[in-house]
PDB file of C-alpha atoms in Angstrom:
ATOM      1  CA  ARG A   1     -66.129 125.947 -37.409  1.00 59.00           C
ATOM      2  CA  GLU A   2     -64.368 126.072 -40.778  1.00 60.00           C
ATOM      3  CA  GLU A   3     -61.768 123.641 -39.455  1.00 64.00           C
ATOM      4  CA  LYS A   4     -64.358 121.235 -38.420  1.00 63.00           C
ATOM      5  CA  GLU A   5     -65.909 121.367 -41.827  1.00 62.00           C
ATOM      6  CA  LYS A   6     -62.509 120.825 -43.534  1.00 59.00           C
ATOM      7  CA  GLU A   7     -61.893 117.867 -41.234  1.00 62.00           C
ATOM      8  CA  ARG A   8     -65.230 116.352 -42.134  1.00 60.00           C
ATOM      9  CA  VAL A   9     -64.604 116.752 -45.893  1.00 56.00           C
ATOM     10  CA  LYS A  10     -61.167 115.266 -45.425  1.00 56.00           C
ATOM     11  CA  GLU A  11     -62.657 112.355 -43.491  1.00 57.00           C
ATOM     12  CA  SER A  12     -65.405 111.640 -46.030  1.00 55.00           C
ATOM     13  CA  GLY A  13     -62.753 111.772 -48.737  1.00 53.00           C
ATOM     14  CA  ARG A  14     -60.882 109.000 -46.942  1.00 50.00           C
ATOM     15  CA  ASN A  15     -64.088 106.961 -46.657  1.00 51.00           C
ATOM     16  CA  VAL A  16     -64.703 107.423 -50.385  1.00 46.00           C
ATOM     17  CA  GLU A  17     -61.135 106.092 -51.157  1.00 48.00           C
ATOM     18  CA  ARG A  18     -61.581 103.126 -48.694  1.00 48.00           C
ATOM     19  CA  GLU A  19     -64.898 102.140 -50.350  1.00 49.00           C
ATOM     20  CA  LYS A  20     -63.242 102.409 -53.796  1.00 45.00           C
ATOM     21  CA  TYR A  21     -60.364 100.255 -52.731  1.00 45.00           C
ATOM     22  CA  SER A  22     -62.572  97.666 -51.147  1.00 47.00           C
ATOM     23  CA  LYS A  23     -64.703  97.558 -54.202  1.00 45.00           C
ATOM     24  CA  GLU A  24     -61.781  97.001 -56.486  1.00 46.00           C
ATOM     25  CA  LYS A  25     -60.547  94.245 -54.222  1.00 44.00           C
ATOM     26  CA  SER A  26     -63.850  92.511 -54.245  1.00 45.00           C
ATOM     27  CA  LEU A  27     -64.105  92.637 -58.016  1.00 46.00           C
ATOM     28  CA  LYS A  28     -60.665  91.101 -58.410  1.00 45.00           C
ATOM     29  CA  GLY A  29     -61.613  88.516 -55.734  1.00 46.00           C
ATOM     30  CA  SER A  30     -58.683  89.138 -53.546  1.00 43.00           C
ATOM     31  CA  SER A  31     -59.991  89.490 -50.050  1.00 42.00           C
ATOM     32  CA  GLN A  32     -57.738  88.767 -47.027  1.00 42.00           C
ATOM     33  CA  SER A  33     -58.791  85.102 -46.784  1.00 40.00           C
ATOM     34  CA  ASP A  34     -57.849  84.789 -50.464  1.00 43.00           C
ATOM     35  CA  SER A  35     -54.387  86.136 -49.935  1.00 41.00           C
ATOM     36  CA  ILE A  36     -53.973  83.620 -47.007  1.00 41.00           C
ATOM     37  CA  HIS A  37     -55.301  80.657 -48.923  1.00 43.00           C
ATOM     38  CA  GLY A  38     -54.474  81.991 -52.401  1.00 45.00           C
ATOM     39  CA  SER A  39     -51.385  80.028 -52.811  1.00 46.00           C
ATOM     40  CA  ASN A  40     -53.239  76.706 -53.021  1.00 49.00           C
ATOM     41  CA  ASN A  41     -55.681  78.182 -55.563  1.00 49.00           C
ATOM     42  CA  ARG A  42     -52.791  79.616 -57.589  1.00 48.00           C
ATOM     43  CA  TYR A  43     -51.075  76.215 -57.578  1.00 45.00           C
ATOM     44  CA  ARG A  44     -54.308  74.440 -58.634  1.00 46.00           C
ATOM     45  CA  ASP A  45     -54.890  77.097 -61.348  1.00 46.00           C
ATOM     46  CA  SER A  46     -51.360  76.857 -62.700  1.00 44.00           C
ATOM     47  CA  VAL A  47     -51.551  73.137 -62.968  1.00 46.00           C
ATOM     48  CA  LYS A  48     -55.034  73.265 -64.579  1.00 54.00           C
ATOM     49  CA  SER A  49     -53.952  75.823 -67.090  1.00 73.00           C
ATOM     50  CA  THR A  50     -51.090  73.914 -68.486  1.00 82.00           C
ATOM     51  CA  TRP A  51     -51.151  71.256 -71.141  1.00 92.00           C
ATOM     52  CA  LEU A  52     -48.319  69.445 -69.464  1.00 93.00           C
ATOM     53  CA  MET A  53     -49.136  66.005 -68.043  1.00 93.00           C
ATOM     54  CA  SER A  54     -47.168  62.992 -66.759  1.00 94.00           C
ATOM     55  CA  HIS A  55     -46.397  60.103 -69.165  1.00 95.00           C
ATOM     56  CA  ILE A  56     -46.628  62.081 -72.420  1.00 96.00           C
ATOM     57  CA  ARG A  57     -43.881  62.315 -75.017  1.00 97.00           C
ATOM     58  CA  VAL A  58     -42.582  65.976 -75.746  1.00 96.00           C
ATOM     59  CA  LYS A  59     -39.968  67.737 -77.913  1.00 96.00           C
ATOM     60  CA  VAL A  60     -37.542  70.370 -76.786  1.00 95.00           C
ATOM     61  CA  VAL A  61     -38.169  73.303 -79.028  1.00 95.00           C
ATOM     62  CA  ASP A  62     -35.972  75.980 -77.312  1.00 93.00           C
ATOM     63  CA  ARG A  63     -32.527  76.411 -78.716  1.00 93.00           C
ATOM     64  CA  LYS A  64     -31.126  77.791 -75.467  1.00 92.00           C
ATOM     65  CA  VAL A  65     -31.714  74.654 -73.299  1.00 90.00           C
ATOM     66  CA  CYS A  66     -28.422  73.090 -72.382  1.00 89.00           C
ATOM     67  CA  GLU A  67     -26.664  75.422 -74.841  1.00 90.00           C
ATOM     68  CA  GLY A  68     -28.614  73.930 -77.781  1.00 91.00           C
ATOM     69  CA  ARG A  69     -27.509  70.334 -77.015  1.00 93.00           C
ATOM     70  CA  LEU A  70     -31.185  69.272 -76.331  1.00 93.00           C
ATOM     71  CA  TYR A  71     -32.747  71.164 -79.164  1.00 94.00           C
ATOM     72  CA  LEU A  72     -35.356  68.831 -81.059  1.00 95.00           C
ATOM     73  CA  LYS A  73     -34.526  66.063 -78.586  1.00 95.00           C
ATOM     74  CA  LYS A  74     -37.572  63.895 -77.463  1.00 95.00           C
ATOM     75  CA  GLY A  75     -38.350  62.977 -73.949  1.00 96.00           C
ATOM     76  CA  ARG A  76     -41.190  61.970 -71.549  1.00 95.00           C
ATOM     77  CA  VAL A  77     -42.730  64.051 -68.922  1.00 96.00           C
ATOM     78  CA  LEU A  78     -42.120  62.447 -65.426  1.00 95.00           C
ATOM     79  CA  ASP A  79     -43.601  65.067 -63.180  1.00 94.00           C
ATOM     80  CA  VAL A  80     -45.500  68.422 -63.528  1.00 94.00           C
ATOM     81  CA  HIS A  81     -44.793  71.261 -61.161  1.00 93.00           C
ATOM     82  CA  PRO A  82     -46.365  74.605 -60.281  1.00 91.00           C
ATOM     83  CA  GLY A  83     -45.476  77.418 -62.603  1.00 90.00           C
ATOM     84  CA  ARG A  84     -46.094  75.309 -65.692  1.00 93.00           C
ATOM     85  CA  THR A  85     -42.770  73.484 -65.536  1.00 94.00           C
ATOM     86  CA  ALA A  86     -42.133  69.728 -65.645  1.00 95.00           C
ATOM     87  CA  ASP A  87     -39.276  67.151 -65.197  1.00 96.00           C
ATOM     88  CA  VAL A  88     -38.557  65.697 -68.508  1.00 96.00           C
ATOM     89  CA  PHE A  89     -36.492  62.614 -69.103  1.00 96.00           C
ATOM     90  CA  ILE A  90     -34.373  63.337 -72.297  1.00 95.00           C
ATOM     91  CA  GLU A  91     -34.209  59.845 -74.035  1.00 93.00           C
ATOM     92  CA  ASP A  92     -30.964  60.482 -76.057  1.00 92.00           C
ATOM     93  CA  THR A  93     -28.973  61.705 -73.052  1.00 92.00           C
ATOM     94  CA  ALA A  94     -30.690  59.886 -70.275  1.00 92.00           C
ATOM     95  CA  LYS A  95     -30.901  63.248 -68.290  1.00 91.00           C
ATOM     96  CA  VAL A  96     -33.797  64.560 -66.311  1.00 95.00           C
ATOM     97  CA  VAL A  97     -34.211  68.492 -66.764  1.00 95.00           C
ATOM     98  CA  ARG A  98     -36.819  70.752 -65.411  1.00 95.00           C
ATOM     99  CA  LEU A  99     -38.293  72.780 -68.458  1.00 95.00           C
ATOM    100  CA  HIS A 100     -41.068  75.325 -68.773  1.00 94.00           C
ATOM    101  CA  GLU A 101     -43.939  74.389 -71.146  1.00 93.00           C
ATOM    102  CA  ASP A 102     -42.827  77.155 -73.464  1.00 93.00           C
ATOM    103  CA  MET A 103     -39.699  75.229 -74.265  1.00 95.00           C
ATOM    104  CA  LEU A 104     -41.567  72.128 -75.164  1.00 95.00           C
ATOM    105  CA  GLU A 105     -44.159  70.882 -77.666  1.00 94.00           C
ATOM    106  CA  THR A 106     -46.274  67.666 -77.770  1.00 94.00           C
ATOM    107  CA  VAL A 107     -45.147  64.808 -79.930  1.00 94.00           C
ATOM    108  CA  VAL A 108     -48.058  63.227 -81.787  1.00 93.00           C
ATOM    109  CA  PRO A 109     -47.702  59.770 -83.380  1.00 92.00           C
ATOM    110  CA  LYS A 110     -48.956  59.671 -86.936  1.00 89.00           C
ATOM    111  CA  GLN A 111     -49.586  55.936 -87.271  1.00 92.00           C
ATOM    112  CA  ALA A 112     -53.106  54.568 -86.769  1.00 92.00           C
ATOM    113  CA  GLY A 113     -53.679  52.684 -83.543  1.00 93.00           C
ATOM    114  CA  ALA A 114     -51.145  54.686 -81.585  1.00 94.00           C
ATOM    115  CA  SER A 115     -51.911  55.544 -78.010  1.00 96.00           C
ATOM    116  CA  VAL A 116     -52.355  59.370 -77.237  1.00 96.00           C
ATOM    117  CA  MET A 117     -53.407  61.492 -74.263  1.00 96.00           C
ATOM    118  CA  ILE A 118     -55.772  64.366 -74.744  1.00 95.00           C
ATOM    119  CA  VAL A 119     -53.838  67.200 -73.052  1.00 94.00           C
ATOM    120  CA  SER A 120     -56.281  70.132 -73.414  1.00 92.00           C
ATOM    121  CA  GLY A 121     -60.013  70.907 -74.024  1.00 90.00           C
ATOM    122  CA  PRO A 122     -63.073  69.207 -72.368  1.00 92.00           C
ATOM    123  CA  ARG A 123     -61.601  65.858 -72.633  1.00 93.00           C
ATOM    124  CA  ARG A 124     -58.319  66.563 -71.013  1.00 93.00           C
ATOM    125  CA  GLY A 125     -56.584  63.657 -69.238  1.00 93.00           C
ATOM    126  CA  GLU A 126     -58.428  60.946 -71.347  1.00 95.00           C
ATOM    127  CA  ARG A 127     -56.584  58.386 -73.263  1.00 96.00           C
ATOM    128  CA  ALA A 128     -57.476  57.678 -76.851  1.00 96.00           C
ATOM    129  CA  ARG A 129     -56.306  55.877 -79.948  1.00 96.00           C
ATOM    130  CA  VAL A 130     -55.384  57.448 -83.255  1.00 96.00           C
ATOM    131  CA  LEU A 131     -57.601  56.338 -86.099  1.00 96.00           C
ATOM    132  CA  GLU A 132     -56.494  58.845 -88.680  1.00 94.00           C
ATOM    133  CA  CYS A 133     -53.964  61.679 -88.715  1.00 93.00           C
ATOM    134  CA  ARG A 134     -53.840  64.515 -91.228  1.00 92.00           C
ATOM    135  CA  THR A 135     -50.700  66.594 -90.469  1.00 90.00           C
ATOM    136  CA  ALA A 136     -51.382  68.987 -93.396  1.00 91.00           C
ATOM    137  CA  ASP A 137     -54.611  69.991 -91.906  1.00 92.00           C
ATOM    138  CA  GLY A 138     -53.353  69.679 -88.321  1.00 92.00           C
ATOM    139  CA  VAL A 139     -56.297  67.433 -87.255  1.00 94.00           C
ATOM    140  CA  ALA A 140     -56.615  63.821 -86.134  1.00 95.00           C
ATOM    141  CA  ALA A 141     -59.581  61.537 -85.525  1.00 95.00           C
ATOM    142  CA  VAL A 142     -59.234  59.579 -82.310  1.00 96.00           C
ATOM    143  CA  GLN A 143     -61.329  57.140 -80.452  1.00 96.00           C
ATOM    144  CA  VAL A 144     -61.511  57.731 -76.781  1.00 96.00           C
ATOM    145  CA  VAL A 145     -60.729  54.649 -74.669  1.00 94.00           C
ATOM    146  CA  SER A 146     -63.272  55.247 -71.894  1.00 92.00           C
ATOM    147  CA  ASP A 147     -66.462  55.685 -73.956  1.00 93.00           C
ATOM    148  CA  PHE A 148     -65.271  54.534 -77.468  1.00 94.00           C
ATOM    149  CA  ALA A 149     -66.473  57.965 -78.840  1.00 94.00           C
ATOM    150  CA  ILE A 150     -64.668  58.963 -82.167  1.00 95.00           C
ATOM    151  CA  VAL A 151     -63.638  62.682 -81.821  1.00 95.00           C
ATOM    152  CA  PRO A 152     -61.942  65.025 -84.193  1.00 95.00           C
ATOM    153  CA  MET A 153     -59.110  66.742 -82.495  1.00 94.00           C
ATOM    154  CA  VAL A 154     -56.520  69.557 -83.197  1.00 94.00           C
ATOM    155  CA  LEU A 155     -52.998  67.928 -83.122  1.00 94.00           C
ATOM    156  CA  ASP A 156     -52.020  70.470 -80.533  1.00 92.00           C
ATOM    157  CA  ASP A 157     -54.601  68.993 -78.174  1.00 94.00           C
ATOM    158  CA  LEU A 158     -52.914  65.421 -78.320  1.00 95.00           C
ATOM    159  CA  ALA A 159     -49.673  63.941 -77.165  1.00 96.00           C
ATOM    160  CA  GLU A 160     -48.232  60.399 -77.371  1.00 96.00           C
ATOM    161  CA  PHE A 161     -49.011  58.398 -74.305  1.00 96.00           C
ATOM    162  CA  VAL A 162     -45.931  56.621 -72.954  1.00 94.00           C
ATOM    163  CA  GLY A 163     -47.259  55.412 -69.625  1.00 84.00           C
ATOM    164  CA  ALA A 164     -48.293  51.830 -68.671  1.00 79.00           C
ATOM    165  CA  ALA A 165     -50.814  50.058 -70.826  1.00 70.00           C
ATOM    166  CA  LEU A 166     -54.236  49.378 -69.334  1.00 59.00           C
ATOM    167  CA  ASP A 167     -55.556  45.813 -69.549  1.00 51.00           C
ATOM    168  CA  SER A 168     -58.249  46.818 -72.167  1.00 50.00           C
ATOM    169  CA  ASP A 169     -55.472  48.339 -74.344  1.00 46.00           C
ATOM    170  CA  ASP A 170     -53.731  44.891 -74.553  1.00 45.00           C
ATOM    171  CA  GLU A 171     -56.509  43.357 -76.522  1.00 43.00           C
TER     172      GLU A 171
END
């Protein structure tokens, strides 16, 4: 009788552990179907969370890249990959290298009228024109191309756009 009681207590302890484990999994949102389909979600999340975008100008800020030969060299992003990496065409050397976003920073043109891409925030992915740039304050006033709204932006949220010009930009 005592052994049956011990077995019942042991079994109930296992059930408590199972429930605890399944609650933790559900809180984290990692069910079995998530683990099967999770790779696509991780890819989408990694691309969304990065400021990297194609057709923007960047500067290499990591001294270790190519033994320092590319330090402070400018280039343009050709393609963005999962894991917050991008293929960057380095203008001075005509090389294409795959770099992590931590090795790069955006290049922001200072002159009025320059074409920029908004790389983070609610207007991410929209093109704009620089109206005024105050580097000492780290801000710029830009006019968004799609709706002509004038928006103050932090310089870290902007990058020079080097893609093809739209017909409306040629005017």
